[in-house]
Coordinates of C-alpha atoms (C1' of nucleotides) in Angstrom, one line a residue:
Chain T
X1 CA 250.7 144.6 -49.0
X2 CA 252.5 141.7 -50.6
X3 CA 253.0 139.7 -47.9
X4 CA 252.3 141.0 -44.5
X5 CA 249.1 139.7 -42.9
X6 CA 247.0 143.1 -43.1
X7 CA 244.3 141.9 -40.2
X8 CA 243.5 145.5 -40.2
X9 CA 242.1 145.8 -43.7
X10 CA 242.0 149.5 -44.1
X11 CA 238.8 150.1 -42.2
X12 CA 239.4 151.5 -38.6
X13 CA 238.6 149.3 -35.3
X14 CA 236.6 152.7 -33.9
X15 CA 234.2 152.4 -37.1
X16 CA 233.8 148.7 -37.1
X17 CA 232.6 148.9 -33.5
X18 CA 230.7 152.1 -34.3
X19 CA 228.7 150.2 -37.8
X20 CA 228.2 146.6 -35.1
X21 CA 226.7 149.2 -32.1
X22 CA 224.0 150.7 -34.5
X23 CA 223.2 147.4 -36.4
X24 CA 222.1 145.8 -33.0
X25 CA 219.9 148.6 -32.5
X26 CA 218.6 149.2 -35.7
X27 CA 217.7 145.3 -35.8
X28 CA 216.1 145.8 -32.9
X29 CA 218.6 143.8 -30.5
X30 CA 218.5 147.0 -28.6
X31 CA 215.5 149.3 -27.9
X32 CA 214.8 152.9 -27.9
X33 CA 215.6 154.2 -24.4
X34 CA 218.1 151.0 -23.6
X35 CA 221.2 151.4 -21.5
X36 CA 224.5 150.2 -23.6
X37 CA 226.6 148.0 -22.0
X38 CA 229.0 149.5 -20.3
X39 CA 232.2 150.8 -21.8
X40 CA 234.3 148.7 -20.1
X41 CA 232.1 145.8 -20.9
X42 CA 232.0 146.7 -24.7
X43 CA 236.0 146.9 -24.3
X44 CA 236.1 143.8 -23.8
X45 CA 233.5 142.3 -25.8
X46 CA 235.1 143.9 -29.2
X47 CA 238.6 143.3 -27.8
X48 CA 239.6 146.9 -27.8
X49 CA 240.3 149.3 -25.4
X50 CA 238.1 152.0 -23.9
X51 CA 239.0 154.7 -25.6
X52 CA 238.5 153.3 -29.2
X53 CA 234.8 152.5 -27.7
X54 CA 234.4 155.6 -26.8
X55 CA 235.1 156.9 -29.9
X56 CA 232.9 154.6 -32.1
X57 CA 230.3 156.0 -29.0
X58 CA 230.9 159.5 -29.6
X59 CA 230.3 158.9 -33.8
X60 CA 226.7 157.3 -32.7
X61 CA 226.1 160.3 -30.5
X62 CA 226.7 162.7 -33.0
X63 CA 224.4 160.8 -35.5
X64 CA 221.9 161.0 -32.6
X65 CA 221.2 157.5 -32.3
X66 CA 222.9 157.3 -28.5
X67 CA 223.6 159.3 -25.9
X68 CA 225.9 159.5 -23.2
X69 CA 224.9 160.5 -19.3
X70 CA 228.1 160.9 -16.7
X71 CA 227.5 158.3 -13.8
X72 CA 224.3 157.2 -15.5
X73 CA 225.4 155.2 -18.6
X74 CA 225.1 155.4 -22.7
X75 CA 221.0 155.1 -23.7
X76 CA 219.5 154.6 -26.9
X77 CA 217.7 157.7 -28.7
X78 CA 216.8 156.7 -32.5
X79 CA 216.1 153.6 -33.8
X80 CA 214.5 151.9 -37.0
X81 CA 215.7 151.9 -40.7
X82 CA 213.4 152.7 -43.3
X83 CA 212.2 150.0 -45.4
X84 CA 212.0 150.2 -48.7
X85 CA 209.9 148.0 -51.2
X86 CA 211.1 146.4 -54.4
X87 CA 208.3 144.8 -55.9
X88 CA 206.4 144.6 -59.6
X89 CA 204.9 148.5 -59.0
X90 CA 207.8 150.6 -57.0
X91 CA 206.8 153.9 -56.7
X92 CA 209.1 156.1 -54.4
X93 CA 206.8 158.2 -52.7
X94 CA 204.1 155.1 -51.7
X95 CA 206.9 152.8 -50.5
X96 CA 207.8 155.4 -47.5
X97 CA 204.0 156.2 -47.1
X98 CA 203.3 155.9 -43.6
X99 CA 207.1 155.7 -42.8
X100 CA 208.0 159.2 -42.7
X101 CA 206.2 162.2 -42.2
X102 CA 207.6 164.4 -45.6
X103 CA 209.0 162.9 -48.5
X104 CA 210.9 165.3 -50.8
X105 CA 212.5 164.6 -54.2
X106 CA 215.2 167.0 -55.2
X107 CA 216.5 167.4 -58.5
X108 CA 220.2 168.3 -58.8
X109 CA 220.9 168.5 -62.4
X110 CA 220.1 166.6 -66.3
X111 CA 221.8 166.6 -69.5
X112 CA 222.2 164.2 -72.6
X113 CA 224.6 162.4 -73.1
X114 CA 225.8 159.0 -75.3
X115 CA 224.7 155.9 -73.5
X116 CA 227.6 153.7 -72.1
X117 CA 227.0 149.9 -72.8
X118 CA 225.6 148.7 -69.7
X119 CA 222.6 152.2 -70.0
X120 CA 222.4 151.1 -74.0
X121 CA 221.7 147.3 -72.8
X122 CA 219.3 148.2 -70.3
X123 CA 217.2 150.3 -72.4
X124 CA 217.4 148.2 -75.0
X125 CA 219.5 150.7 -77.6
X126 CA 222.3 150.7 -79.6
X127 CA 225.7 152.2 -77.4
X128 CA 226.2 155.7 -78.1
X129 CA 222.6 156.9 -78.8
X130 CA 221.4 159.5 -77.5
X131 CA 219.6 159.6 -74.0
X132 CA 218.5 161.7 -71.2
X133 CA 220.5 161.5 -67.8
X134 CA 218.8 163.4 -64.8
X135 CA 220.3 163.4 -61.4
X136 CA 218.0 163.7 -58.0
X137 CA 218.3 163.2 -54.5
X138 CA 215.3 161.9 -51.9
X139 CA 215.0 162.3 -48.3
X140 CA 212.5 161.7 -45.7
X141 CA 211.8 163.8 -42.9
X142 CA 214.9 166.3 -43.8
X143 CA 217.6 163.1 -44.1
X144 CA 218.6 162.5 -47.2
X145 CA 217.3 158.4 -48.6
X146 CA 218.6 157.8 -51.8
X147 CA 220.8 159.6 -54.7
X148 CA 219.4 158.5 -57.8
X149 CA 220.7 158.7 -61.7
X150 CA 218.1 157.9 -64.4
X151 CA 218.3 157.4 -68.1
X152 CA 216.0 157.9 -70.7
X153 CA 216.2 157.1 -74.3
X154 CA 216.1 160.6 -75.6
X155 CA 213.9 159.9 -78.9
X156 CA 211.4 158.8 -76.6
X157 CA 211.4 161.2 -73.7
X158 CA 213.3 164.3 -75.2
X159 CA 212.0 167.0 -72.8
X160 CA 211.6 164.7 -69.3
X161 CA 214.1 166.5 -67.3
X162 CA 211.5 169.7 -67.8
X163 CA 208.8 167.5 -66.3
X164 CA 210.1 166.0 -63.3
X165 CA 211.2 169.6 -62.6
X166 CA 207.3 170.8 -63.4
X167 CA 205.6 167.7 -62.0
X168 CA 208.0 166.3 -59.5
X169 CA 206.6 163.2 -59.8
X170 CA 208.4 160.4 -62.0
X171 CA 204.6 158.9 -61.8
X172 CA 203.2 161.8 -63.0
X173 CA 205.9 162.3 -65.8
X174 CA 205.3 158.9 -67.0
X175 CA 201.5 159.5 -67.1
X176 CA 202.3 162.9 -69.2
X177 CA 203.5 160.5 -72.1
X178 CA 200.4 158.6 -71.4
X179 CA 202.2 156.0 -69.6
X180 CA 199.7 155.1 -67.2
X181 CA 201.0 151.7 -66.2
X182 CA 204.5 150.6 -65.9
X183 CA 206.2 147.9 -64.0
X184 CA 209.8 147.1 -62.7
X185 CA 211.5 144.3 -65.0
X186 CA 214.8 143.9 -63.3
X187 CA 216.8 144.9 -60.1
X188 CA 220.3 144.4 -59.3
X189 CA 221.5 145.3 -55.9
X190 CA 224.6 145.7 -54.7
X191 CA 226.7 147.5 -52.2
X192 CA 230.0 149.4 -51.5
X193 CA 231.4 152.3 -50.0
X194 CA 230.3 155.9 -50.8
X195 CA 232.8 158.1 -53.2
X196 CA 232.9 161.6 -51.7
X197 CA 230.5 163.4 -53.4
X198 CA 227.9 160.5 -52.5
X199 CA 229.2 161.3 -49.0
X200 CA 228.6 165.0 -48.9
X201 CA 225.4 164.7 -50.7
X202 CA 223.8 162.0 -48.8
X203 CA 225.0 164.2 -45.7
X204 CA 227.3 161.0 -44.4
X205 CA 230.5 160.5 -42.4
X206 CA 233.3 159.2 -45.4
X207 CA 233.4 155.6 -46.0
X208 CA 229.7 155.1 -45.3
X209 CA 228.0 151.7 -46.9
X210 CA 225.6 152.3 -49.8
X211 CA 222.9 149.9 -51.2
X212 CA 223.3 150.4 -54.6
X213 CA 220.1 149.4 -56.8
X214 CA 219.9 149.1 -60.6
X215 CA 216.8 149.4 -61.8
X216 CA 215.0 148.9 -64.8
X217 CA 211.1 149.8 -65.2
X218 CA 209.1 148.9 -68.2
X219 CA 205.7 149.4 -70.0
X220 CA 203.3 146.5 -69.6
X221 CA 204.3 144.7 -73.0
X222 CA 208.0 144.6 -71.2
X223 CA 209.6 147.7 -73.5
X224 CA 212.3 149.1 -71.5
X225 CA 211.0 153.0 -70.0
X226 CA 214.2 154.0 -68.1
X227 CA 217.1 152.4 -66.0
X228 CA 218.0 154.0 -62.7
X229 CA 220.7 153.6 -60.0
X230 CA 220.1 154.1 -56.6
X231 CA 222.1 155.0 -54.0
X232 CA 220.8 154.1 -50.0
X233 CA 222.8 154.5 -47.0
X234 CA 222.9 151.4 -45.7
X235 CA 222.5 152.7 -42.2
X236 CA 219.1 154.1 -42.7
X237 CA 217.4 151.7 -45.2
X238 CA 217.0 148.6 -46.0
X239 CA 215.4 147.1 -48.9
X240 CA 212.5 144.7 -49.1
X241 CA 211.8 142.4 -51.8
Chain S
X1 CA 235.1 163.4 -32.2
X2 CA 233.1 165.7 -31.5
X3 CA 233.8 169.0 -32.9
X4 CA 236.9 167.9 -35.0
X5 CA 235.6 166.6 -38.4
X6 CA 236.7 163.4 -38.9
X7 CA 237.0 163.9 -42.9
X8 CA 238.7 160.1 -43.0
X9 CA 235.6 158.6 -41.3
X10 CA 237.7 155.1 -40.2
X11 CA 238.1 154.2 -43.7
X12 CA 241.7 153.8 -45.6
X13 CA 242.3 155.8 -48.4
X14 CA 244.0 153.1 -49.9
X15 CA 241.0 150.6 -49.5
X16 CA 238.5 153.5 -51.1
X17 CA 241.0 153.4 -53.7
X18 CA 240.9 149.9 -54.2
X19 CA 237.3 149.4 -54.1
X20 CA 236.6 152.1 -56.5
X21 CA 239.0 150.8 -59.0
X22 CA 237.5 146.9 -58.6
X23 CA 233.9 148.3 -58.8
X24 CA 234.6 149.8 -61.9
X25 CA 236.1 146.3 -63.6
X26 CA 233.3 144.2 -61.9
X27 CA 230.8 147.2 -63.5
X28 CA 232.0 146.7 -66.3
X29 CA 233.9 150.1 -67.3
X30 CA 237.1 148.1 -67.5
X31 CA 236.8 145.1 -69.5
X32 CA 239.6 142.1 -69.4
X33 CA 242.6 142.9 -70.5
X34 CA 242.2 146.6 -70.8
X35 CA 245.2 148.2 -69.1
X36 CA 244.5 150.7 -66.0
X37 CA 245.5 154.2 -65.8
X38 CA 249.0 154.9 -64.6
X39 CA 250.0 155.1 -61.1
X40 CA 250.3 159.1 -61.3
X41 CA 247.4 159.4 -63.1
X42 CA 244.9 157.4 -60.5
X43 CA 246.6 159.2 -58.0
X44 CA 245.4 162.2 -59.5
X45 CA 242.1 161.2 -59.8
X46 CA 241.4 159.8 -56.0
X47 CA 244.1 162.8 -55.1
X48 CA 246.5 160.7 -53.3
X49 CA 249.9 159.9 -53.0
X50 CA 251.1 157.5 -56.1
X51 CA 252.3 155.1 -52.8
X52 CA 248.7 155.0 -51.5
X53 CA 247.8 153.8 -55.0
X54 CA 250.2 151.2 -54.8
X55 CA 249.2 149.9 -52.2
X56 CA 245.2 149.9 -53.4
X57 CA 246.7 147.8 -56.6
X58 CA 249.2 145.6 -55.1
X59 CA 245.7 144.8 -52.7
X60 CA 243.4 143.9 -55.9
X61 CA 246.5 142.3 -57.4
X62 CA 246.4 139.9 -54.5
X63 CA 242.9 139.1 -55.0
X64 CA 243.8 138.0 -58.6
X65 CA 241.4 141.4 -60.1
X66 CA 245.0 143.1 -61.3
X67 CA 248.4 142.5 -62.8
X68 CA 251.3 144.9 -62.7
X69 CA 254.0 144.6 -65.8
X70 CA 256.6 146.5 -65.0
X71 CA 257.6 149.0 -67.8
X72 CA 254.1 148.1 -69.4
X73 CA 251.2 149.3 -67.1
X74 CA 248.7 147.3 -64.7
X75 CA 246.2 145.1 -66.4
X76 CA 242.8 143.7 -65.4
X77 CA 243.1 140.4 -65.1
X78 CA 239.9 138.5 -64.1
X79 CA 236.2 140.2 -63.5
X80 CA 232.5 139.6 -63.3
X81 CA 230.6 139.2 -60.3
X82 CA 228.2 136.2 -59.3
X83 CA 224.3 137.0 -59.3
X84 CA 222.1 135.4 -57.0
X85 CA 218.6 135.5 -58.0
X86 CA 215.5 136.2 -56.1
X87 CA 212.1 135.5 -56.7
X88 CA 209.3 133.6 -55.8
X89 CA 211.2 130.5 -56.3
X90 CA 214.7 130.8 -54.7
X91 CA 216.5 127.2 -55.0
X92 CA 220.4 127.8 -54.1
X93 CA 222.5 125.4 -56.4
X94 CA 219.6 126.3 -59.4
X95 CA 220.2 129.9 -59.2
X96 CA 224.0 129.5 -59.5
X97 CA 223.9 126.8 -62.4
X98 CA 225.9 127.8 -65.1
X99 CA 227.6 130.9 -63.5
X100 CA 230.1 128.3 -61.8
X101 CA 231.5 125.2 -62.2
X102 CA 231.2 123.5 -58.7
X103 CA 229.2 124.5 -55.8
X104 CA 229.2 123.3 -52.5
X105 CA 227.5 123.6 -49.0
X106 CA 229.3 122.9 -46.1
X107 CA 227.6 122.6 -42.9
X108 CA 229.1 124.0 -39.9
X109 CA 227.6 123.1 -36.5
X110 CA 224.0 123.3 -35.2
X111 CA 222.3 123.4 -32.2
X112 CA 219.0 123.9 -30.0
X113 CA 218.2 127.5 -29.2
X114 CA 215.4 129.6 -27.9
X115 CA 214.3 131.4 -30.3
X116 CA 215.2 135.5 -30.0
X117 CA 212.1 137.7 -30.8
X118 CA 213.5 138.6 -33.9
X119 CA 213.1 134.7 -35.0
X120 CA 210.4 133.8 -33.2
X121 CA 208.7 136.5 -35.3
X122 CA 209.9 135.4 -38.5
X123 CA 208.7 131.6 -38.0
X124 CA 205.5 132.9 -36.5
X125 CA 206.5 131.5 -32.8
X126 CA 206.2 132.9 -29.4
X127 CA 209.6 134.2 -27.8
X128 CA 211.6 131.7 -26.6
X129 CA 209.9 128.6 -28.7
X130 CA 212.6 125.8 -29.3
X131 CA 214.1 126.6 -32.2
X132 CA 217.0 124.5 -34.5
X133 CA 219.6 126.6 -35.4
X134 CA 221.9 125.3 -38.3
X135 CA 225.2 127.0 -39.5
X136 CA 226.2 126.7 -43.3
X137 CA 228.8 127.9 -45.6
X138 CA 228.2 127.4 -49.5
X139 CA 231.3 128.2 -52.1
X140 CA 231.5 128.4 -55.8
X141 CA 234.5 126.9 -57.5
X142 CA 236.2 126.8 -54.0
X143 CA 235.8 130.8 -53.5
X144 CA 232.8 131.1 -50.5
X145 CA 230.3 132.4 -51.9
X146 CA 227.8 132.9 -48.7
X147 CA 227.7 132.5 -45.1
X148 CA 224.1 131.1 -43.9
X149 CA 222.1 130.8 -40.6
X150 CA 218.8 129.3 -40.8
X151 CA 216.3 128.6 -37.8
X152 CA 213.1 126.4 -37.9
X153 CA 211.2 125.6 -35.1
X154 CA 212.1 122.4 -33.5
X155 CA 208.4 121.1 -33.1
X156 CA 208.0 120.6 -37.0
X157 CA 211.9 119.6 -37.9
X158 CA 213.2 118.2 -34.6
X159 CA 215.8 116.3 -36.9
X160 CA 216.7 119.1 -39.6
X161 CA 220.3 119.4 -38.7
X162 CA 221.3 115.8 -39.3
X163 CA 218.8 115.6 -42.2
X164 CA 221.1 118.5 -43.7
X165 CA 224.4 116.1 -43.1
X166 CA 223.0 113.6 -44.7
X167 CA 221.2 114.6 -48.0
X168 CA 223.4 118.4 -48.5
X169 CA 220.3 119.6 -50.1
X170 CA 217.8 122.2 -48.2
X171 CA 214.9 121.2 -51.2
X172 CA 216.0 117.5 -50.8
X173 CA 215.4 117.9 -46.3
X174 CA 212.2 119.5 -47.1
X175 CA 211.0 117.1 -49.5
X176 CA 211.7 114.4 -46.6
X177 CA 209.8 116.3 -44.4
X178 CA 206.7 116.4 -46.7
X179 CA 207.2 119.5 -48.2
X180 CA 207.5 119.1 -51.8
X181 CA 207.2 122.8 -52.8
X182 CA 207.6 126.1 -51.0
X183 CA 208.4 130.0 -51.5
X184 CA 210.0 133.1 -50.9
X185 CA 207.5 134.8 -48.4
X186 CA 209.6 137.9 -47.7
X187 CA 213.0 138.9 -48.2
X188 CA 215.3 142.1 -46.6
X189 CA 218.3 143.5 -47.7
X190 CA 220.8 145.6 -46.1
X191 CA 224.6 145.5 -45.8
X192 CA 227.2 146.0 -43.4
X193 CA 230.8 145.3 -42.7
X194 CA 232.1 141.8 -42.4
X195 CA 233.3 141.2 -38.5
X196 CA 236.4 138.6 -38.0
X197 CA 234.4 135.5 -38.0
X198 CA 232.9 136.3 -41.3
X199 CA 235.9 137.8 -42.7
X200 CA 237.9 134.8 -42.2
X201 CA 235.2 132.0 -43.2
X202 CA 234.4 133.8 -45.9
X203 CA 238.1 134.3 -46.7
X204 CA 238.3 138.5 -47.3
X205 CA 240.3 140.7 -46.2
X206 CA 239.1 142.5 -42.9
X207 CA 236.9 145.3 -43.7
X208 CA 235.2 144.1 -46.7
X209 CA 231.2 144.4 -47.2
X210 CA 228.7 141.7 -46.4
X211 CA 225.2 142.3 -48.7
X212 CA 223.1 140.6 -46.1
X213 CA 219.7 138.7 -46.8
X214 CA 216.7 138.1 -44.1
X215 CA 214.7 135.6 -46.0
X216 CA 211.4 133.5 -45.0
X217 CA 210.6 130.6 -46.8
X218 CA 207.0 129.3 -46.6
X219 CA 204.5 126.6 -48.0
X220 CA 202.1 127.4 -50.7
X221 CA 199.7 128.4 -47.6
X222 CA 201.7 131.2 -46.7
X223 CA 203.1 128.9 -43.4
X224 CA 206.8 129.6 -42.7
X225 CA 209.0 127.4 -42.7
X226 CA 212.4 128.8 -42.3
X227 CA 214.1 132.1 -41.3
X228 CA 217.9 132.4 -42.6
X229 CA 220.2 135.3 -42.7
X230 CA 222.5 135.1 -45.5
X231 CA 225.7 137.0 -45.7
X232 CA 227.3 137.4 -49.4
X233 CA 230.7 139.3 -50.0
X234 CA 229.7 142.4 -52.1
X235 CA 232.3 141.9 -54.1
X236 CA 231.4 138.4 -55.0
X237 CA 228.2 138.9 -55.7
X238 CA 225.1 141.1 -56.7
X239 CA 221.7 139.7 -55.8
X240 CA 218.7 140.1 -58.6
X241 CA 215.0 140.5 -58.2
Chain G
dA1 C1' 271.3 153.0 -78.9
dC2 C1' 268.6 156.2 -77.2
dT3 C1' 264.5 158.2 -75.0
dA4 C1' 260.1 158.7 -73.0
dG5 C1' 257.0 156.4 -70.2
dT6 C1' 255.9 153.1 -66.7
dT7 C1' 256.4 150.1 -62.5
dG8 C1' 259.6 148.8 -58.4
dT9 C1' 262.2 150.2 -54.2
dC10 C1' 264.2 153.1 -50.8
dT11 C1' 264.3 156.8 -47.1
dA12 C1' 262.1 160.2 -44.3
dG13 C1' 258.6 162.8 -41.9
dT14 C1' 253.7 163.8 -40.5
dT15 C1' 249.2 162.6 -39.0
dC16 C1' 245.8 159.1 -37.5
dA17 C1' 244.6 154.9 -34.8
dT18 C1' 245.1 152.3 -30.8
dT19 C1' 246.6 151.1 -26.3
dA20 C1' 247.7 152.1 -21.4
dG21 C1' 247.1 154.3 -17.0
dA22 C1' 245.5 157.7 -13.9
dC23 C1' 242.1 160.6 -11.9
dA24 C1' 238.0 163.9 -12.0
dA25 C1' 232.9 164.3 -12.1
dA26 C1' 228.3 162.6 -11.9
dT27 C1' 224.7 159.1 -10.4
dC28 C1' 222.5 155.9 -7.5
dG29 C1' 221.5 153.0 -3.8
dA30 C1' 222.6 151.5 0.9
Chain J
dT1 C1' 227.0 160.5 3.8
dC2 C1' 229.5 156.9 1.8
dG3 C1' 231.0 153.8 -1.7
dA4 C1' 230.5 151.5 -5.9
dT5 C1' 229.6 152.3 -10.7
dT6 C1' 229.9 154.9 -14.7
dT7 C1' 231.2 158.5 -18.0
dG8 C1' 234.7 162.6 -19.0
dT9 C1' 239.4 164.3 -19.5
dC10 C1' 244.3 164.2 -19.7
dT11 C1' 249.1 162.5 -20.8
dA12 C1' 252.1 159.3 -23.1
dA13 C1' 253.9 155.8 -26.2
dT14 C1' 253.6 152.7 -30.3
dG15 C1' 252.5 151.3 -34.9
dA16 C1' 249.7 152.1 -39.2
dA17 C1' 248.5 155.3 -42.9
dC18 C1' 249.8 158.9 -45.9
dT19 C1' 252.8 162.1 -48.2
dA20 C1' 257.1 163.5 -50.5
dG21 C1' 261.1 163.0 -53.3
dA22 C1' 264.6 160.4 -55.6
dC23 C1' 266.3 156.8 -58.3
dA24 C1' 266.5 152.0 -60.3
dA25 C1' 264.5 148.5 -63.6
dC26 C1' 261.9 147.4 -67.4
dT27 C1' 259.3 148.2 -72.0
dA28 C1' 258.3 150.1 -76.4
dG29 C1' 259.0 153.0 -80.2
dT30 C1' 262.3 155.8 -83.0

DNA sequence: ACTAGTTGTCTAGTTCATTAGACAAATCGA
DNA sequence: TCGATTTGTCTAATGAACTAGACAACTAGT
């Protein structure tokens, strides 16, 4: 698009309306159990017509967080975003404490690999030295949280994937190499859209939002342990500093 | 939709396309100058139609990230996203030195307000509580760089919004007010899409994603003093902790 | 000069997104 | 019971998004 004006921008009225709905109520602008305005009132308010309301209605009612009654009105079911933590000591399963009811870390595969610039920077290596890449996925309560990718420098940690398998924990790991302490040094967030297999994995409709974390955790004396990227649906978390 | 899957999910191929392909120079896996893929390969890759790709390139080539040659290739042409510190201490025009030129805050309009429960939370108010509300855009070398609103209660900075006019600096108004030091209390992340007001202050294309802050500044006392919601383009800008 | 590889432009057809209007079906209070 | 309000369903028309194929224009190396 050279020069027409694209007002549209590639991302469809019937999602826009859908992603503003569910942000009032997961900021709390709307309660659980709340009647939606109506749809002709929401028509008007997002300058569309009914139908492409009713469509960004039916996405939320299929994500459970509304419902619709005939005659009686759309209410509010779900609510609340997870928050997540980022502080000195972030440790996965004590951030959600209290938040959900099971926590459950899944790992989907490892291998080694040569590290890319940015993983050789972060760890503090040369580029192209060895190091250990482990994939994993967390949910909460069945929903899947957060698609992570870690890397290790390999010297170091040769045999970590076989731990986090054995121990599940990445605390526990660490503490297996005698690291009993470790903090996080850095943490660059950012955000985009999700690439398909974030999509299926994450168990999201296509062109979800994803908070996208890069973290790096270190020993006490500030020696780089491992440098992870996160992946949250930005409809279900949000992260606090 | 209820039973058909919606496999598209509201989002443009051609916008995927074009924000994969911009993540990956901003990331870093294309440097400056390197030359992209070919049209039939890309297409390929995101397994579209070579015109679909065109359309994602001739997109970032507007925003100045591309350059097609014809009979040559497309090149990257500029890169490198601003990062916006936060800590403890989180001064605006600091955090930016030396990443830009020239930054500048322009003040949009402010006015009295009762404060939403939501604010009155944040500043530690009852619902309702007078609050002043102050609307703020800030840009780096002439690109916006974020979209700000900030409330205080009106009891302890009756004036704020005409102090703001007249001295441009937030430290500089709180100094005047007494307040020679203060810090990050708390600070939330999410992200969403930008809606047209945004989009167009902010000058993106419609559809683009907003990494949006809730901060509370506070005295050394652990008193707050301000609540803003800051709204950065994500493709502008990462935000550090 | 030729050739292979690449971007630029055109035409055409299909599916998705959005608008428009009409009416049915359910709910609720008067 | 009636009438106003609200969600559910259907048909139709328009424009955007995407695919498909063909060929022109330009570049670089032989």
């Amino acid at each position: 698009m050279t020069d027409p004006k694209d007002v549209l921008g590639g991302v469809a009225l019937w999602r826009r309306i859908a992603d503003a709905i569910r942000l009032d109520i997961i900021g709390g602008k709307l309660a659980s159990g709340d009647r939606l305005p109506t749809e002709a009132v929401l028509a008007e308010r997002f300058s569309a017509n009914r139908h492409t309301v009713r469509r960004a209605l039916a996405v939320l009612a299929d994500e459970g967080v509304v419902g619709a009654e005939q005659g009686r009105g759309t209410f509010v079911r779900s609510a609340k975003r997870l928050s997540y933590p980022i502080g000195k000591r972030t440790r996965f399963s004590e951030n959600l404490a209290g938040q959900a009811q099971t926590l459950t870390s899944r790992h989907l595969s490892d291998r080694l690999e040569n590290a890319s610039a940015a993983v050789a920077q972060a760890l503090g290596l040369k580029a192209g030295a060895k190091v250990v890449r482990v994939e994993g996925l967390s949910s909460a309560d069945g929903r899947p949280l957060s698609r992570a990718t870690t890397w290790l420098d390999y010297r170091k940690f040769p045999d970590f994937a076989a731990r986090v398998v054995a121990l599940h924990s990445t605390t526990a790991v660490f503490a297996s190499y005698g690291i009993d302490d470790y903090v996080r040094a850095s943490t660059r967030i950012s955000a985009r859209h999700a690439d398909a297999e974030e999509t299926q994995l994450l168990g999201l409709s296509a062109g979800a939002i994803l908070l996208v974390s890069e973290a790096i955790d270190a020993r006490l004396d500030g020696s780089p342990i491992s440098y992870a990227l996160s992946r949250f649906p930005a409809e279900r978390m949000e992260l606090v500093v």
